[in-house]
Amino acid sequence: MAPRTSIDEFKELVNSSNRVLALCGAGLSAASGLPTFRGAGGLWRNHEPTALATPDAFEEDPSLVWLFYAWRRHMALKAKPNRGHYALAELAKKKDNFMCLTQNVDGLSPRAGHPDTKLRLLHGSLLDNKCFDECGFIDRNNLSDPVCPALAPAAEDYPPDKTLPLLDPNVPVPPVKVEDLPHCPNCKTGLLRPGVVWFGEPLDEAMLEEVDQWIQEGHIDIMLVIGTAAAVYPAAGYTLKARKKGAVVAVVNPDPNSAAGLLKKDFFFQGDASEILPQLFEGVIGKMDDQGKIQ
Ligand code: OAD
């Protein structure tokens, strides 16, 4: 049975809702110019981005992995939050019982002013650097770009009609010596690594417990699933958990396949999150202009 698609009906539900959970993915930041993982976006210098996102890849070639992350960091720092990030941040300010779980590591939700008590960075942050030897050191919200002088080739700007040499598979990867990569100032032995969760690594246990506790606290009115292929666990499992607490599920995604599994009582809004979210929340947050400001 097809889900509902009426914006007006959903607005009423948002207005009257008490507890709302949101799960966000790379599609939320697509309108800010950041590529998603699956679908369009493709390879990074003949490497699958997911193959570079592992502790083994870092062990084998820390310079290559750092160049990839330094480039993603540069892109994220250059990007601006879009109306989707601002709409979620406003909703979080207006609703006492709102929790937003994001898989995004780009820092755009915090930069949109999303209150951090109502935001959980499930997969960490590109802007945190932590010790690969796990001495416990973590440098949070480091905005240096490049991270260190040796990674400058990843932080170059280039005209839209040109390929950055770093991204051109026909140009050799710039040589970066391991000793010139950032090292841990605490233990002095380990390399620093990006503070993101890699494949094969667990998510922060205390954070997961806290999220589960929030879910168990009571009935959930709405589960928003925004711009995610919902292919990576445990993040993808939150929709089912919210359903068990009574939630109506609302998916915002341009891909019609993302509506699979939705019920008649659910909602599917096909399109760009930056356009749709401000409309969906308008009754609670007010009208938003093109820049993401509430009028
Ligand atoms: P994906 O790249 O898997 O999915 C992005 C989703 O966004 C797709 O379903 C697109 O259809 C949708 N999308 C594209 N443009 C959109 C737009 N303008 N508005 C709304 N939706 C849009 O990204 P994630 O689901 O975030 O994990 O990927 C989950 C995790 O896999 C990431 O956090 C990362 C990756 O490997 C780690 O790094 C641990």
Short mmCIF file of C-alpha atoms and ligand atoms in Angstrom, two decimals:
data_model
loop_
_atom_site.label_atom_id
_atom_site.label_comp_id
_atom_site.label_asym_id
_atom_site.label_seq_id
_atom_site.Cartn_x
_atom_site.Cartn_y
_atom_site.Cartn_z
CA MET A 1 0.00 0.00 0.00
CA ALA A 2 1.45 3.37 -1.01
CA PRO A 3 2.49 5.83 1.72
CA ARG A 4 0.94 9.28 2.04
CA THR A 5 2.53 12.22 0.18
CA SER A 6 0.47 15.20 1.40
CA ILE A 7 2.64 17.97 2.84
CA ASP A 8 -0.39 19.53 4.57
CA GLU A 9 -1.28 16.29 6.34
CA PHE A 10 2.30 15.89 7.50
CA LYS A 11 2.50 19.50 8.70
CA GLU A 12 -0.47 18.83 10.95
CA LEU A 13 1.24 15.77 12.34
CA VAL A 14 4.44 17.75 13.05
CA ASN A 15 2.44 20.52 14.75
CA SER A 16 0.74 18.08 17.09
CA SER A 17 3.74 15.79 17.66
CA ASN A 18 5.55 15.44 20.95
CA ARG A 19 8.51 13.10 20.42
CA VAL A 20 10.31 13.14 17.06
CA LEU A 21 13.39 11.19 15.99
CA ALA A 22 15.38 11.95 12.81
CA LEU A 23 18.02 9.91 11.01
CA CYS A 24 20.05 11.84 8.45
CA GLY A 25 22.51 10.78 5.79
CA ALA A 26 24.69 12.20 3.03
CA GLY A 27 21.67 13.33 0.98
CA LEU A 28 21.01 16.08 3.55
CA SER A 29 24.31 17.68 2.55
CA ALA A 30 23.93 17.06 -1.20
CA ALA A 31 22.47 20.55 -1.75
CA SER A 32 25.58 21.96 -0.03
CA GLY A 33 27.64 20.40 -2.83
CA LEU A 34 29.02 17.42 -0.92
CA PRO A 35 28.90 14.10 -2.76
CA THR A 36 26.94 11.14 -1.38
CA PHE A 37 28.57 7.73 -0.91
CA ARG A 38 26.33 5.45 -2.93
CA GLY A 39 25.00 6.19 -6.39
CA ALA A 40 26.52 9.18 -8.19
CA GLY A 41 29.85 10.28 -6.77
CA GLY A 42 31.87 7.28 -7.74
CA LEU A 43 35.50 6.53 -7.19
CA TRP A 44 38.25 8.55 -5.58
CA ARG A 45 41.36 8.11 -7.71
CA ASN A 46 40.41 4.56 -8.66
CA HIS A 47 39.73 3.70 -5.01
CA GLU A 48 36.31 2.91 -3.60
CA PRO A 49 35.88 5.56 -0.88
CA THR A 50 34.65 2.80 1.43
CA ALA A 51 37.90 0.84 0.86
CA LEU A 52 39.85 3.83 2.21
CA ALA A 53 37.64 4.09 5.29
CA THR A 54 39.17 1.25 7.28
CA PRO A 55 41.88 0.94 9.96
CA ASP A 56 43.69 -1.55 7.67
CA ALA A 57 43.86 0.97 4.83
CA PHE A 58 45.32 3.55 7.24
CA GLU A 59 47.86 1.06 8.56
CA GLU A 60 48.90 0.18 5.02
CA ASP A 61 49.09 3.68 3.55
CA PRO A 62 48.37 6.48 6.05
CA SER A 63 49.46 9.17 3.56
CA LEU A 64 46.88 8.07 0.95
CA VAL A 65 44.09 7.83 3.53
CA TRP A 66 45.03 11.21 5.02
CA LEU A 67 45.03 12.83 1.53
CA PHE A 68 41.50 11.46 0.96
CA TYR A 69 40.28 12.77 4.33
CA ALA A 70 42.12 16.07 4.02
CA TRP A 71 40.28 16.59 0.72
CA ARG A 72 36.91 15.68 2.28
CA ARG A 73 37.70 18.03 5.17
CA HIS A 74 38.53 20.83 2.77
CA MET A 75 35.26 20.27 0.89
CA ALA A 76 33.27 20.21 4.14
CA LEU A 77 34.90 23.39 5.48
CA LYS A 78 34.25 25.19 2.17
CA ALA A 79 30.61 24.03 2.03
CA LYS A 80 27.80 25.92 3.74
CA PRO A 81 24.86 24.44 5.64
CA ASN A 82 21.73 24.39 3.46
CA ARG A 83 18.04 25.05 4.26
CA GLY A 84 17.62 21.40 5.25
CA HIS A 85 20.24 21.71 8.01
CA TYR A 86 18.72 25.01 9.17
CA ALA A 87 15.17 23.60 9.16
CA LEU A 88 16.25 20.67 11.36
CA ALA A 89 18.18 23.01 13.67
CA GLU A 90 15.10 25.23 14.08
CA LEU A 91 12.83 22.26 14.72
CA ALA A 92 15.29 21.07 17.38
CA LYS A 93 15.11 24.48 19.08
CA LYS A 94 11.30 24.45 19.02
CA LYS A 95 10.59 20.85 20.07
CA ASP A 96 11.66 19.75 23.54
CA ASN A 97 11.58 16.07 22.64
CA PHE A 98 13.47 16.02 19.36
CA MET A 99 16.56 13.93 18.69
CA CYS A 100 18.55 14.02 15.46
CA LEU A 101 20.94 11.20 14.63
CA THR A 102 23.24 12.05 11.76
CA GLN A 103 25.58 9.75 9.91
CA ASN A 104 27.23 12.81 8.37
CA VAL A 105 30.75 13.74 9.45
CA ASP A 106 30.85 17.08 7.62
CA GLY A 107 30.06 19.38 10.56
CA LEU A 108 27.23 21.15 8.69
CA SER A 109 24.46 20.45 11.24
CA PRO A 110 26.51 21.93 14.14
CA ARG A 111 27.38 24.91 11.91
CA ALA A 112 23.65 25.44 11.21
CA GLY A 113 23.22 25.97 14.95
CA HIS A 114 21.64 22.61 15.75
CA PRO A 115 21.68 22.39 19.57
CA ASP A 116 24.24 19.70 20.46
CA THR A 117 21.98 18.23 23.15
CA LYS A 118 19.62 17.25 20.33
CA LEU A 119 22.20 16.00 17.84
CA ARG A 120 24.28 12.82 17.86
CA LEU A 121 27.14 12.41 15.38
CA LEU A 122 26.83 8.65 14.92
CA HIS A 123 29.90 8.38 12.69
CA GLY A 124 32.06 11.04 14.37
CA SER A 125 33.40 14.19 12.72
CA LEU A 126 35.90 15.00 9.98
CA LEU A 127 36.95 17.96 12.09
CA ASP A 128 38.12 15.82 15.03
CA ASN A 129 41.59 14.25 14.98
CA LYS A 130 42.39 11.41 17.34
CA CYS A 131 45.33 9.19 18.18
CA PHE A 132 45.56 6.06 15.98
CA ASP A 133 47.40 4.31 18.82
CA GLU A 134 44.34 4.93 21.02
CA CYS A 135 46.15 6.77 23.81
CA GLY A 136 42.85 8.64 24.25
CA PHE A 137 43.92 11.99 22.76
CA ILE A 138 41.30 13.80 20.70
CA ASP A 139 41.56 17.26 19.14
CA ARG A 140 37.95 18.39 18.61
CA ASN A 141 36.66 20.78 15.98
CA ASN A 142 40.05 21.48 14.42
CA LEU A 143 39.35 23.95 11.61
CA SER A 144 42.88 24.13 10.13
CA ASP A 145 42.85 23.65 6.40
CA PRO A 146 45.12 21.98 5.40
CA VAL A 147 45.43 19.89 8.55
CA CYS A 148 49.23 20.17 8.23
CA PRO A 149 51.54 21.62 5.54
CA ALA A 150 52.26 18.21 3.96
CA LEU A 151 48.53 17.77 3.17
CA ALA A 152 48.27 21.10 1.31
CA PRO A 153 47.66 19.38 -2.09
CA ALA A 154 44.29 18.21 -0.69
CA ALA A 155 43.25 21.74 0.26
CA GLU A 156 43.79 23.45 -3.10
CA ASP A 157 40.97 25.18 -4.89
CA TYR A 158 40.56 24.75 -8.61
CA PRO A 159 38.30 26.16 -11.32
CA PRO A 160 35.13 24.11 -11.99
CA ASP A 161 36.32 23.17 -15.51
CA LYS A 162 39.63 21.72 -14.24
CA THR A 163 40.39 18.55 -12.29
CA LEU A 164 42.39 19.01 -9.15
CA PRO A 165 45.68 17.10 -9.74
CA LEU A 166 44.98 15.23 -6.48
CA LEU A 167 41.75 13.85 -7.96
CA ASP A 168 43.19 12.99 -11.39
CA PRO A 169 43.94 9.24 -11.51
CA ASN A 170 46.45 9.92 -14.31
CA VAL A 171 48.60 12.15 -12.12
CA PRO A 172 50.70 10.34 -9.48
CA VAL A 173 49.56 10.82 -5.89
CA PRO A 174 51.69 13.60 -4.37
CA PRO A 175 54.37 12.06 -2.17
CA VAL A 176 53.63 12.69 1.51
CA LYS A 177 56.12 11.29 4.01
CA VAL A 178 54.61 9.53 7.02
CA GLU A 179 56.82 11.62 9.33
CA ASP A 180 55.18 14.76 7.91
CA LEU A 181 51.64 13.58 8.80
CA PRO A 182 50.10 14.90 12.03
CA HIS A 183 51.38 13.06 15.10
CA CYS A 184 49.78 12.70 18.53
CA PRO A 185 50.98 15.51 20.83
CA ASN A 186 50.01 13.39 23.85
CA CYS A 187 51.71 10.00 23.50
CA LYS A 188 54.18 11.35 20.88
CA THR A 189 54.32 7.92 19.20
CA GLY A 190 51.00 7.50 17.40
CA LEU A 191 49.83 9.17 14.22
CA LEU A 192 46.71 11.28 14.42
CA ARG A 193 43.81 10.00 12.32
CA PRO A 194 40.44 11.47 11.33
CA GLY A 195 37.87 11.21 14.16
CA VAL A 196 35.34 9.32 12.05
CA VAL A 197 34.04 5.79 12.45
CA TRP A 198 35.61 3.48 9.89
CA PHE A 199 34.25 0.19 8.58
CA GLY A 200 34.93 -2.56 11.06
CA GLU A 201 34.95 -0.12 13.99
CA PRO A 202 32.25 0.09 16.65
CA LEU A 203 30.25 3.26 17.23
CA ASP A 204 30.69 5.04 20.55
CA GLU A 205 29.05 2.73 23.07
CA ALA A 206 27.97 5.42 25.54
CA MET A 207 26.32 7.38 22.72
CA LEU A 208 24.45 4.30 21.49
CA GLU A 209 23.21 3.55 25.00
CA GLU A 210 22.03 7.12 25.39
CA VAL A 211 20.14 6.98 22.09
CA ASP A 212 18.51 3.66 23.01
CA GLN A 213 17.47 5.15 26.33
CA TRP A 214 15.91 8.14 24.57
CA ILE A 215 13.99 5.79 22.26
CA GLN A 216 12.73 3.67 25.15
CA GLU A 217 11.51 6.69 27.14
CA GLY A 218 8.10 6.73 25.49
CA HIS A 219 5.90 6.77 22.42
CA ILE A 220 7.57 8.27 19.32
CA ASP A 221 5.25 10.23 17.04
CA ILE A 222 7.44 10.64 13.96
CA MET A 223 10.57 9.00 12.59
CA LEU A 224 12.14 11.17 9.87
CA VAL A 225 14.52 9.38 7.50
CA ILE A 226 16.33 12.04 5.50
CA GLY A 227 18.79 11.57 2.63
CA THR A 228 20.08 8.16 3.60
CA ALA A 229 20.25 4.90 1.68
CA ALA A 230 19.83 3.27 5.13
CA ALA A 231 22.38 0.64 4.17
CA VAL A 232 24.78 0.92 7.12
CA TYR A 233 24.02 -0.49 10.58
CA PRO A 234 23.37 0.26 13.39
CA ALA A 235 22.09 3.59 11.94
CA ALA A 236 19.67 1.89 9.55
CA GLY A 237 18.12 -0.07 12.43
CA TYR A 238 16.69 3.03 14.14
CA THR A 239 13.65 3.14 11.85
CA LEU A 240 12.46 -0.24 13.09
CA LYS A 241 13.17 0.72 16.71
CA ALA A 242 11.10 3.89 16.29
CA ARG A 243 8.30 1.95 14.60
CA LYS A 244 8.16 -0.32 17.64
CA LYS A 245 7.54 2.81 19.71
CA GLY A 246 4.59 3.69 17.48
CA ALA A 247 6.26 6.09 15.04
CA VAL A 248 4.87 7.11 11.68
CA VAL A 249 7.87 7.00 9.31
CA ALA A 250 8.50 9.87 6.90
CA VAL A 251 11.16 9.45 4.21
CA VAL A 252 12.65 12.43 2.35
CA ASN A 253 14.71 11.29 -0.63
CA PRO A 254 14.73 11.82 -4.42
CA ASP A 255 15.12 8.07 -5.01
CA PRO A 256 11.72 6.30 -5.29
CA ASN A 257 13.35 3.04 -4.11
CA SER A 258 13.83 4.60 -0.69
CA ALA A 259 10.05 4.36 -0.16
CA ALA A 260 10.25 0.55 -0.15
CA GLY A 261 8.79 -0.89 3.04
CA LEU A 262 6.72 2.19 3.90
CA LEU A 263 3.16 1.59 5.10
CA LYS A 264 -0.09 3.34 4.24
CA LYS A 265 0.11 5.44 7.42
CA ASP A 266 3.69 6.59 6.56
CA PHE A 267 4.84 9.46 4.35
CA PHE A 268 7.16 9.69 1.37
CA PHE A 269 8.42 13.03 0.10
CA GLN A 270 10.35 12.57 -3.10
CA GLY A 271 12.95 15.26 -3.70
CA ASP A 272 15.73 17.39 -2.30
CA ALA A 273 15.82 17.64 1.50
CA SER A 274 16.87 21.31 1.37
CA GLU A 275 13.63 22.15 -0.44
CA ILE A 276 11.27 19.80 1.34
CA LEU A 277 12.22 20.08 5.03
CA PRO A 278 11.49 23.83 5.41
CA GLN A 279 8.00 23.16 3.99
CA LEU A 280 7.35 20.18 6.24
CA PHE A 281 8.26 22.05 9.44
CA GLU A 282 6.81 25.44 8.48
CA GLY A 283 3.93 25.22 10.97
CA VAL A 284 6.40 24.92 13.85
CA ILE A 285 9.44 26.94 12.69
CA GLY A 286 7.78 29.56 10.47
CA LYS A 287 8.63 30.50 6.87
CA MET A 288 12.27 30.18 5.83
CA ASP A 289 13.94 32.33 3.18
CA ASP A 290 16.40 31.12 0.50
CA GLN A 291 19.34 31.66 2.84
CA GLY A 292 17.87 29.49 5.60
CA LYS A 293 16.76 32.41 7.79
CA ILE A 294 13.34 32.38 9.41
CA GLN A 295 11.33 35.37 8.14
P1 OAD B 1 24.43 7.17 0.83
O1 OAD B 1 25.34 7.78 -0.21
O2 OAD B 1 24.46 5.71 1.00
O3 OAD B 1 22.94 7.58 0.51
C1 OAD B 1 22.61 8.90 0.21
C2 OAD B 1 21.12 8.96 0.01
O4 OAD B 1 20.78 10.33 -0.17
C3 OAD B 1 20.60 8.19 -1.19
O5 OAD B 1 19.47 7.43 -0.80
C4 OAD B 1 20.19 9.30 -2.18
O6 OAD B 1 19.07 8.92 -2.96
C5 OAD B 1 19.82 10.42 -1.21
N1 OAD B 1 19.93 11.78 -1.76
C6 OAD B 1 20.71 12.24 -2.76
N2 OAD B 1 20.52 13.57 -2.94
C7 OAD B 1 19.59 13.95 -2.03
C8 OAD B 1 18.97 15.19 -1.71
N3 OAD B 1 19.27 16.32 -2.37
N4 OAD B 1 18.05 15.22 -0.70
C9 OAD B 1 17.75 14.08 -0.02
N5 OAD B 1 18.30 12.89 -0.28
C10 OAD B 1 19.21 12.81 -1.27
O7 OAD B 1 24.77 7.94 2.19
P2 OAD B 1 24.44 7.52 3.68
O8 OAD B 1 23.14 6.79 3.74
O9 OAD B 1 24.63 8.72 4.49
O10 OAD B 1 29.63 5.63 6.81
O11 OAD B 1 25.61 6.50 3.98
C11 OAD B 1 25.68 5.94 5.26
C12 OAD B 1 27.11 5.71 5.62
O12 OAD B 1 27.78 4.95 4.62
C13 OAD B 1 27.95 6.96 5.75
O13 OAD B 1 27.81 7.62 6.98
C14 OAD B 1 29.33 6.40 5.61
C15 OAD B 1 29.11 5.51 4.42
O14 OAD B 1 29.99 4.51 4.27
C16 OAD B 1 30.82 5.70 7.36
O15 OAD B 1 31.72 6.40 6.91
C17 OAD B 1 30.95 4.85 8.59
#
